[in-house]
Amino acid sequence: MPDHFEAMWHDLAAVGRSASSGGYFRQPFASAERECHTWFVEQCLDRGLEIEHDGNGNTVGWWNPIVRDVSAPPPASEGPERLGLSGILTGSHLDSVLDGGAYDGPLGVVAALAAVDRLRDRGFTPARPIGVAAFAEEEGSRFGLACLGSRLASGATSPDAARELRDRDGVALLDAMAAAGLEPELGPSRWLQDVGCFVELHVEQGRDLIDRDVAVGVASGIWPHGRYRFDFTGEANHAGSTRMEDRRDPMLTYAMTALAANKQARGSTTGRATFGRLDVAPNGTNAVPSRVTAWLDARCESTAELDRMIAEIGRLGHERAGRDGTALVVTAESVSGAVAFDPDLARRIADPHDWPVIPTMAGHDAGVLCAAGIPTAMLFVRNPTGVSHSPAEFAEMADCLAGVEALTNTLEALAG
Amino acid sequence: MPDHFEAMWHDLAAVGRSASSGGYFRQPFASAERECHTWFVEQCLDRGLEIEHDGNGNTVGWWNPIVRDVSAPPPASEGPERLGLSGILTGSHLDSVLDGGAYDGPLGVVAALAAVDRLRDRGFTPARPIGVAAFAEEEGSRFGLACLGSRLASGATSPDAARELRDRDGVALLDAMAAAGLEPELGPSRWLQDVGCFVELHVEQGRDLIDRDVAVGVASGIWPHGRYRFDFTGEANHAGSTRMEDRRDPMLTYAMTALAANKQARGSTTGRATFGRLDVAPNGTNAVPSRVTAWLDARCESTAELDRMIAEIGRLGHERAGRDGTALVVTAESVSGAVAFDPDLARRIADPHDWPVIPTMAGHDAGVLCAAGIPTAMLFVRNPTGVSHSPAEFAEMADCLAGVEALTNTLEALAG
């Protein structure tokens, strides 16, 4: 069977890739991510899909049932063809974390385009519209709020809150979008109201499928998770002449808190806690810092466990701050509750193929859409190392193609 | 007595000052430091001092004995007037740490200019040349090597080694100097060979003079000190889906090492250990870091104690790295041995006024010149909080003027 997946995958391989690390830097509304996005639009147009942008940076290419001859452009005067029909949405995102892997996001977009090809090769004609989506800023790598595109589209984040977001250089979201040539108009996406179901394919970011020795799995739900900013403040001073007992060094308070967070997560049944991002001021070798800002990423199986863990880490940090003569302020920048994907949909997808139904600890646009009331499912493709958010992220081509086949079958069942 | 100190101090107060923190950002060869440097040259020219640049970014204004009429320019055709005479050098530096104080460096330069004014008001005519120096990159805030200007001038750092230095943005030293309009020619400064004695006035960076209740002190020596780069490497991974036990997180190894360094310094008689600068990769909230680079500033009363402390911190870091599945490489970026200033010179300066002779834990250009064999002395001005390398750094105007008077008397005694 002819399949364009490998060719498409090859197209994207060089875009935003660091020559030194081999990892990807595809931050939203910057050049590499925009190049991926332009490529995506071209691929949609090549397939005769009808492009629909929203004002949040998200784009969908629609395969509408009434346009039987896909080589002809859809009749522009008639407007969207799918009104009154509940569409099946698939896709994922094109942005990456800083120095991320190739698969997290793009695999779901490219697999969706390849699934459209396979459905057509099968002679399938959809009874409902099938949309291939690319959501913006899923990783939150630039504006700090993960799933920003799908949150705005679904109304989970208000335009007012989004307008306050700044990147590390102080650039506001709207300015970044305008600089990329977009015409931002933040707010709920009209087309999301026509979506009856969302299916996102994603590389697995853990080791569950390796342990089970299968190429494809279906998600049961997403753990509750959050991002918390820890601002530790003390007093800048000379690193040489200031006696140890005269210091108010926030680095010490941070260091103890980072170790405490790790210990709390290890001590819990299922918790995860990570300090992966730091900002130190003034960040000079010969000065005791005045401030250390650290971001905690925390996840647990239940909201109660997550709340308990965060409270305990905060308590230990404050206790140490008292001993160090420093201060600590903890701010929850974003917290997502537990997501349970539609269990009937998961079983309907998984049962015919004996695919396992497994939880994920990672946030996804699928979680946001599910929380917004849209029946949602996720397909995972096996990751031989479990490594993700890293240049070492990987999936075997055979497993990717198994994922494409799984997505094709799923869309056929849902849109038939 | 008319004194220009306050007016000069006022001139510099706004240059490179952060409106938000009130601290100074005067990194070498960048605009604020250049503005200070241009101001310095103008002040020298206003006083008829003969300007001499070297190719390392250092500048000296000479008051040469033969030019009696200071309002007339020195005879250009005859070249330097002081050949054969051993000059008295004073001054300090104009650059700051990131978000530093107003006094560290500029106080010594402005006090030197004011001392020249006072000597002239006294009708003093020097029997030896008096030079007012501004040394470049004393803090190492941009290129990482403290006292870079005086190290190059004295031959303590080779031009080849300096050419390898890069700032945080990857800009090479020579490129930064050229971009600032300099014509770099790195290497030992010719004029330093004519210097028979160096006296640096500096704000105190500890609390010794407060405890002794005196405005001015004289330095006995500088503790051995060094900067050590700790490269902790692990494996980037997803902060949510990676099990705690599957991680190789270099942040944990760093955090434990930072606490261990603090404990070692506190446990020693006199040691100081500070991690004030960090660089994390990829520095994303939802990724376990692949690398944490941290710079340790360490100082002790003796080289043996410093070596022992660094070895012990390294040993504890390596031990933890073994448990975390990470790696640690420690690189000594610069290590300065103990400096003992000329004891006869210190007593000659201190005894007539009953000024105390005290050690300093901070590195200075005076330490570099002393190590190069030039008889050297330092005067300290009381710091009411002991805070330095911070926007809060301060000295009372009365104490600064007492320092100017002390420097004037010292120069009068040395150059008479």
Short mmCIF file of C-alpha atoms in Angstrom, two decimals, chain B residues 48-357:
data_model
loop_
_atom_site.label_atom_id
_atom_site.label_comp_id
_atom_site.label_asym_id
_atom_site.label_seq_id
_atom_site.Cartn_x
_atom_site.Cartn_y
_atom_site.Cartn_z
CA GLY B 48 45.94 67.64 32.64
CA LEU B 49 46.77 64.01 33.33
CA GLU B 50 48.47 62.21 30.48
CA ILE B 51 46.27 59.37 29.23
CA GLU B 52 47.85 56.01 28.47
CA HIS B 53 45.77 53.10 27.20
CA ASP B 54 47.09 49.58 26.94
CA GLY B 55 45.73 46.96 24.57
CA ASN B 56 43.91 45.17 27.43
CA GLY B 57 41.23 47.78 28.05
CA ASN B 58 43.05 49.35 31.02
CA THR B 59 43.62 53.12 31.13
CA VAL B 60 45.90 55.27 33.28
CA GLY B 61 45.99 59.04 33.67
CA TRP B 62 49.49 60.16 34.73
CA TRP B 63 50.41 63.18 36.77
CA ASN B 64 54.03 63.54 35.72
CA PRO B 65 56.40 65.57 37.90
CA ILE B 66 58.11 67.44 35.07
CA VAL B 67 54.90 68.97 33.76
CA ARG B 68 54.60 71.61 36.46
CA ASP B 69 51.93 73.64 34.71
CA VAL B 70 49.07 71.15 34.67
CA SER B 71 46.84 73.47 32.63
CA ALA B 72 49.24 73.11 29.68
CA PRO B 73 49.23 69.88 27.69
CA PRO B 74 52.35 67.74 28.11
CA PRO B 75 54.89 68.17 25.29
CA ALA B 76 53.80 65.47 22.87
CA SER B 77 57.12 65.13 21.11
CA GLU B 78 59.04 64.18 24.23
CA GLY B 79 57.04 61.12 25.09
CA PRO B 80 56.38 59.95 28.63
CA GLU B 81 58.13 62.14 31.15
CA ARG B 82 58.47 59.66 33.92
CA LEU B 83 61.00 57.24 32.37
CA GLY B 84 63.61 56.36 34.91
CA LEU B 85 61.29 57.24 37.75
CA SER B 86 59.35 54.64 39.65
CA GLY B 87 55.70 55.74 39.61
CA ILE B 88 53.01 55.48 42.24
CA LEU B 89 49.85 53.90 40.83
CA THR B 90 46.43 54.21 42.40
CA GLY B 91 42.86 53.62 41.17
CA SER B 92 40.57 50.60 40.86
CA HIS B 93 37.94 49.52 38.34
CA LEU B 94 34.68 50.84 36.86
CA ASP B 95 32.89 47.58 35.96
CA SER B 96 30.35 45.96 38.30
CA VAL B 97 28.93 42.53 38.97
CA LEU B 98 25.43 41.99 37.56
CA ASP B 99 23.09 44.09 39.69
CA GLY B 100 25.97 45.25 41.86
CA GLY B 101 26.55 48.22 44.09
CA ALA B 102 27.81 51.74 43.35
CA TYR B 103 30.99 51.57 45.44
CA ASP B 104 32.84 48.39 44.50
CA GLY B 105 35.43 49.77 42.05
CA PRO B 106 34.28 53.32 41.24
CA LEU B 107 34.96 54.47 44.81
CA GLY B 108 38.67 53.76 44.28
CA VAL B 109 38.79 55.55 40.93
CA VAL B 110 36.85 58.63 42.04
CA ALA B 111 38.78 58.80 45.31
CA ALA B 112 42.04 58.73 43.34
CA LEU B 113 40.97 61.68 41.17
CA ALA B 114 39.82 63.55 44.28
CA ALA B 115 43.16 62.79 45.98
CA VAL B 116 45.00 64.37 43.03
CA ASP B 117 42.83 67.48 43.54
CA ARG B 118 43.62 67.57 47.26
CA LEU B 119 47.36 67.15 46.67
CA ARG B 120 47.29 70.11 44.31
CA ASP B 121 45.26 72.14 46.79
CA ARG B 122 47.99 71.42 49.31
CA GLY B 123 50.53 72.75 46.82
CA PHE B 124 52.15 69.34 46.64
CA THR B 125 54.46 68.62 43.69
CA PRO B 126 55.21 64.94 43.24
CA ALA B 127 58.77 63.76 42.97
CA ARG B 128 57.51 60.65 41.20
CA PRO B 129 54.71 60.17 38.65
CA ILE B 130 51.27 59.43 40.12
CA GLY B 131 49.00 57.36 37.92
CA VAL B 132 45.24 56.96 38.30
CA ALA B 133 44.20 53.61 36.80
CA ALA B 134 40.91 52.10 35.69
CA PHE B 135 41.32 48.36 35.21
CA ALA B 136 39.00 46.37 32.93
CA GLU B 137 36.72 43.43 33.88
CA GLU B 138 37.78 43.24 37.50
CA GLU B 139 34.61 41.36 38.45
CA GLY B 140 34.77 38.73 35.73
CA SER B 141 31.05 39.33 35.31
CA ARG B 142 31.20 39.05 31.54
CA PHE B 143 34.13 36.78 30.63
CA GLY B 144 34.26 34.72 33.82
CA LEU B 145 37.86 35.52 34.76
CA ALA B 146 38.10 38.06 37.59
CA CYS B 147 40.78 40.80 37.35
CA LEU B 148 41.16 40.13 33.64
CA GLY B 149 42.61 43.57 32.89
CA SER B 150 45.26 43.48 35.60
CA ARG B 151 46.02 39.81 34.89
CA LEU B 152 46.75 40.61 31.26
CA ALA B 153 48.68 43.77 32.17
CA SER B 154 50.90 41.86 34.60
CA GLY B 155 51.27 38.74 32.48
CA ALA B 156 49.39 36.54 34.97
CA THR B 157 47.01 35.55 32.16
CA SER B 158 48.37 34.87 28.68
CA PRO B 159 46.88 36.55 25.60
CA ASP B 160 46.21 33.08 24.15
CA ALA B 161 44.14 32.07 27.16
CA ALA B 162 42.24 35.37 27.09
CA ARG B 163 41.47 35.01 23.39
CA GLU B 164 39.53 31.83 24.23
CA LEU B 165 37.20 33.63 26.66
CA ARG B 166 33.58 34.04 25.64
CA ASP B 167 30.72 35.85 27.32
CA ARG B 168 27.30 34.23 27.99
CA ASP B 169 26.19 35.04 24.46
CA GLY B 170 29.26 33.44 22.93
CA VAL B 171 30.96 36.75 22.07
CA ALA B 172 34.75 36.50 22.19
CA LEU B 173 36.77 39.00 24.26
CA LEU B 174 38.51 40.50 21.23
CA ASP B 175 35.21 40.92 19.39
CA ALA B 176 33.63 42.60 22.40
CA MET B 177 36.58 44.99 22.69
CA ALA B 178 36.50 45.77 18.98
CA ALA B 179 32.74 46.34 19.10
CA ALA B 180 33.38 48.90 21.85
CA GLY B 181 35.75 50.76 19.55
CA LEU B 182 38.97 49.52 21.18
CA GLU B 183 41.98 48.24 19.31
CA PRO B 184 42.88 45.23 21.43
CA GLU B 185 46.49 44.16 21.70
CA LEU B 186 46.56 41.75 24.59
CA GLY B 187 49.66 41.26 26.68
CA PRO B 188 51.83 42.78 29.43
CA SER B 189 51.43 46.55 29.72
CA ARG B 190 54.58 48.53 29.13
CA TRP B 191 53.68 51.17 31.68
CA LEU B 192 53.34 48.66 34.49
CA GLN B 193 57.12 48.23 34.35
CA ASP B 194 57.47 51.83 35.50
CA VAL B 195 55.27 51.32 38.55
CA GLY B 196 57.08 51.12 41.87
CA CYS B 197 54.03 50.87 44.07
CA PHE B 198 50.23 50.38 43.78
CA VAL B 199 47.66 51.63 46.28
CA GLU B 200 44.00 50.67 45.77
CA LEU B 201 41.21 52.20 47.82
CA HIS B 202 38.10 50.03 48.06
CA VAL B 203 34.83 49.85 49.95
CA GLU B 204 35.09 47.15 52.61
CA GLN B 205 33.06 44.07 51.75
CA GLY B 206 32.78 42.72 55.24
CA ARG B 207 32.07 44.02 58.74
CA ASP B 208 35.55 44.29 60.21
CA LEU B 209 35.67 48.10 60.29
CA ILE B 210 32.18 48.35 61.78
CA ASP B 211 33.21 46.03 64.58
CA ARG B 212 36.33 48.16 65.13
CA ASP B 213 34.38 51.43 64.81
CA VAL B 214 36.84 53.11 62.42
CA ALA B 215 36.25 54.62 58.99
CA VAL B 216 39.45 53.46 57.29
CA GLY B 217 41.57 50.32 57.38
CA VAL B 218 44.60 48.90 55.59
CA ALA B 219 44.70 45.43 54.06
CA SER B 220 47.11 42.78 55.26
CA GLY B 221 46.40 40.32 52.45
CA ILE B 222 43.85 38.45 50.39
CA TRP B 223 42.65 34.95 51.08
CA PRO B 224 43.26 32.30 48.45
CA HIS B 225 40.14 31.90 46.35
CA GLY B 226 38.89 30.28 43.20
CA ARG B 227 36.05 29.76 40.76
CA TYR B 228 35.16 26.19 39.92
CA ARG B 229 32.71 25.09 37.24
CA PHE B 230 30.61 22.06 38.18
CA ASP B 231 29.09 20.35 35.13
CA PHE B 232 26.36 17.94 36.20
CA THR B 233 25.02 15.84 33.33
CA GLY B 234 22.12 13.41 33.24
CA GLU B 235 19.34 12.56 30.81
CA ALA B 236 16.57 14.88 29.64
CA ASN B 237 13.17 13.29 29.96
CA HIS B 238 9.47 13.98 30.37
CA ALA B 239 8.69 15.44 33.76
CA GLY B 240 5.32 13.71 33.94
CA SER B 241 5.63 10.30 32.42
CA THR B 242 9.13 9.33 33.57
CA ARG B 243 9.00 7.27 36.73
CA MET B 244 11.06 8.74 39.56
CA GLU B 245 13.21 5.62 39.68
CA ASP B 246 13.96 5.79 35.94
CA ARG B 247 15.43 9.30 36.07
CA ARG B 248 18.96 10.52 35.81
CA ASP B 249 18.28 14.04 37.06
CA PRO B 250 21.36 16.28 37.39
CA MET B 251 19.32 18.89 39.32
CA LEU B 252 19.23 16.56 42.32
CA THR B 253 22.99 16.05 42.22
CA TYR B 254 23.46 19.80 41.99
CA ALA B 255 21.06 20.52 44.85
CA MET B 256 22.81 18.11 47.18
CA THR B 257 26.22 19.50 46.17
CA ALA B 258 25.09 23.07 46.85
CA LEU B 259 23.94 22.10 50.34
CA ALA B 260 27.15 20.13 50.90
CA ALA B 261 29.28 23.13 49.87
CA ASN B 262 27.46 25.31 52.35
CA LYS B 263 27.89 22.74 55.08
CA GLN B 264 31.61 22.36 54.35
CA ALA B 265 32.16 26.11 54.53
CA ARG B 266 30.17 26.42 57.75
CA GLY B 267 32.04 23.50 59.25
CA SER B 268 35.43 24.97 58.47
CA THR B 269 37.06 27.66 60.57
CA THR B 270 37.05 30.37 57.94
CA GLY B 271 35.86 28.97 54.62
CA ARG B 272 33.32 30.55 52.27
CA ALA B 273 31.50 28.62 49.55
CA THR B 274 28.80 30.00 47.26
CA PHE B 275 26.87 28.71 44.27
CA GLY B 276 25.54 31.98 42.82
CA ARG B 277 25.45 31.25 39.10
CA LEU B 278 23.57 28.46 37.30
CA ASP B 279 22.88 27.44 33.73
CA VAL B 280 20.26 24.71 33.21
CA ALA B 281 19.56 22.87 29.94
CA PRO B 282 17.04 22.72 28.41
CA ASN B 283 15.52 24.73 31.31
CA GLY B 284 11.93 23.75 30.54
CA THR B 285 9.29 23.30 33.23
CA ASN B 286 8.09 19.94 31.94
CA ALA B 287 11.47 18.35 31.24
CA VAL B 288 13.95 16.64 33.54
CA PRO B 289 17.14 18.62 32.78
CA SER B 290 19.94 17.09 30.76
CA ARG B 291 22.56 19.35 32.30
CA VAL B 292 23.05 21.73 35.20
CA THR B 293 26.20 23.85 35.16
CA ALA B 294 26.93 25.63 38.42
CA TRP B 295 29.81 27.88 39.42
CA LEU B 296 31.29 27.58 42.89
CA ASP B 297 33.06 30.56 44.42
CA ALA B 298 35.22 29.33 47.29
CA ARG B 299 37.67 31.08 49.62
CA CYS B 300 39.65 30.07 52.69
CA GLU B 301 42.30 31.52 54.92
CA SER B 302 44.92 29.10 53.57
CA THR B 303 45.48 27.31 50.30
CA ALA B 304 45.60 23.96 52.11
CA GLU B 305 42.19 24.59 53.64
CA LEU B 306 40.79 25.72 50.26
CA ASP B 307 42.13 22.62 48.50
CA ARG B 308 40.71 20.37 51.19
CA MET B 309 37.30 22.04 51.00
CA ILE B 310 37.09 21.83 47.20
CA ALA B 311 38.18 18.19 47.27
CA GLU B 312 35.54 17.35 49.86
CA ILE B 313 32.73 19.15 47.98
CA GLY B 314 33.78 17.35 44.79
CA ARG B 315 33.87 14.01 46.60
CA LEU B 316 30.36 14.48 47.99
CA GLY B 317 29.09 15.60 44.57
CA HIS B 318 30.58 12.56 42.84
CA GLU B 319 29.16 10.26 45.49
CA ARG B 320 25.68 11.67 44.95
CA ALA B 321 26.14 11.52 41.15
CA GLY B 322 26.74 7.79 41.53
CA ARG B 323 23.39 7.44 43.31
CA ASP B 324 21.56 9.69 40.80
CA GLY B 325 22.98 8.02 37.68
CA THR B 326 24.46 11.36 36.66
CA ALA B 327 28.00 12.55 36.01
CA LEU B 328 29.97 15.42 37.49
CA VAL B 329 33.05 17.15 36.09
CA VAL B 330 34.72 19.86 38.18
CA THR B 331 36.91 22.42 36.38
CA ALA B 332 38.94 25.07 38.19
CA GLU B 333 38.33 28.15 36.02
CA SER B 334 40.58 30.41 38.07
CA VAL B 335 42.39 29.89 41.33
CA SER B 336 44.34 32.63 43.09
CA GLY B 337 46.79 31.81 45.85
CA ALA B 338 47.07 33.76 49.07
CA VAL B 339 48.29 37.32 48.68
CA ALA B 340 50.29 39.02 51.44
CA PHE B 341 50.54 42.73 50.83
CA ASP B 342 53.88 44.43 51.58
CA PRO B 343 53.85 44.49 55.43
CA ASP B 344 56.29 47.41 55.69
CA LEU B 345 54.18 49.46 53.30
CA ALA B 346 51.00 48.59 55.23
CA ARG B 347 52.54 49.64 58.54
CA ARG B 348 53.99 52.81 56.99
CA ILE B 349 50.48 53.75 55.82
CA ALA B 350 48.57 52.57 58.88
CA ASP B 351 50.74 53.41 61.86
CA PRO B 352 50.66 57.24 61.77
CA HIS B 353 46.86 57.14 61.87
CA ASP B 354 46.29 54.05 63.99
CA TRP B 355 44.34 52.45 61.17
CA PRO B 356 43.80 48.71 61.68
CA VAL B 357 45.48 46.23 59.33
#
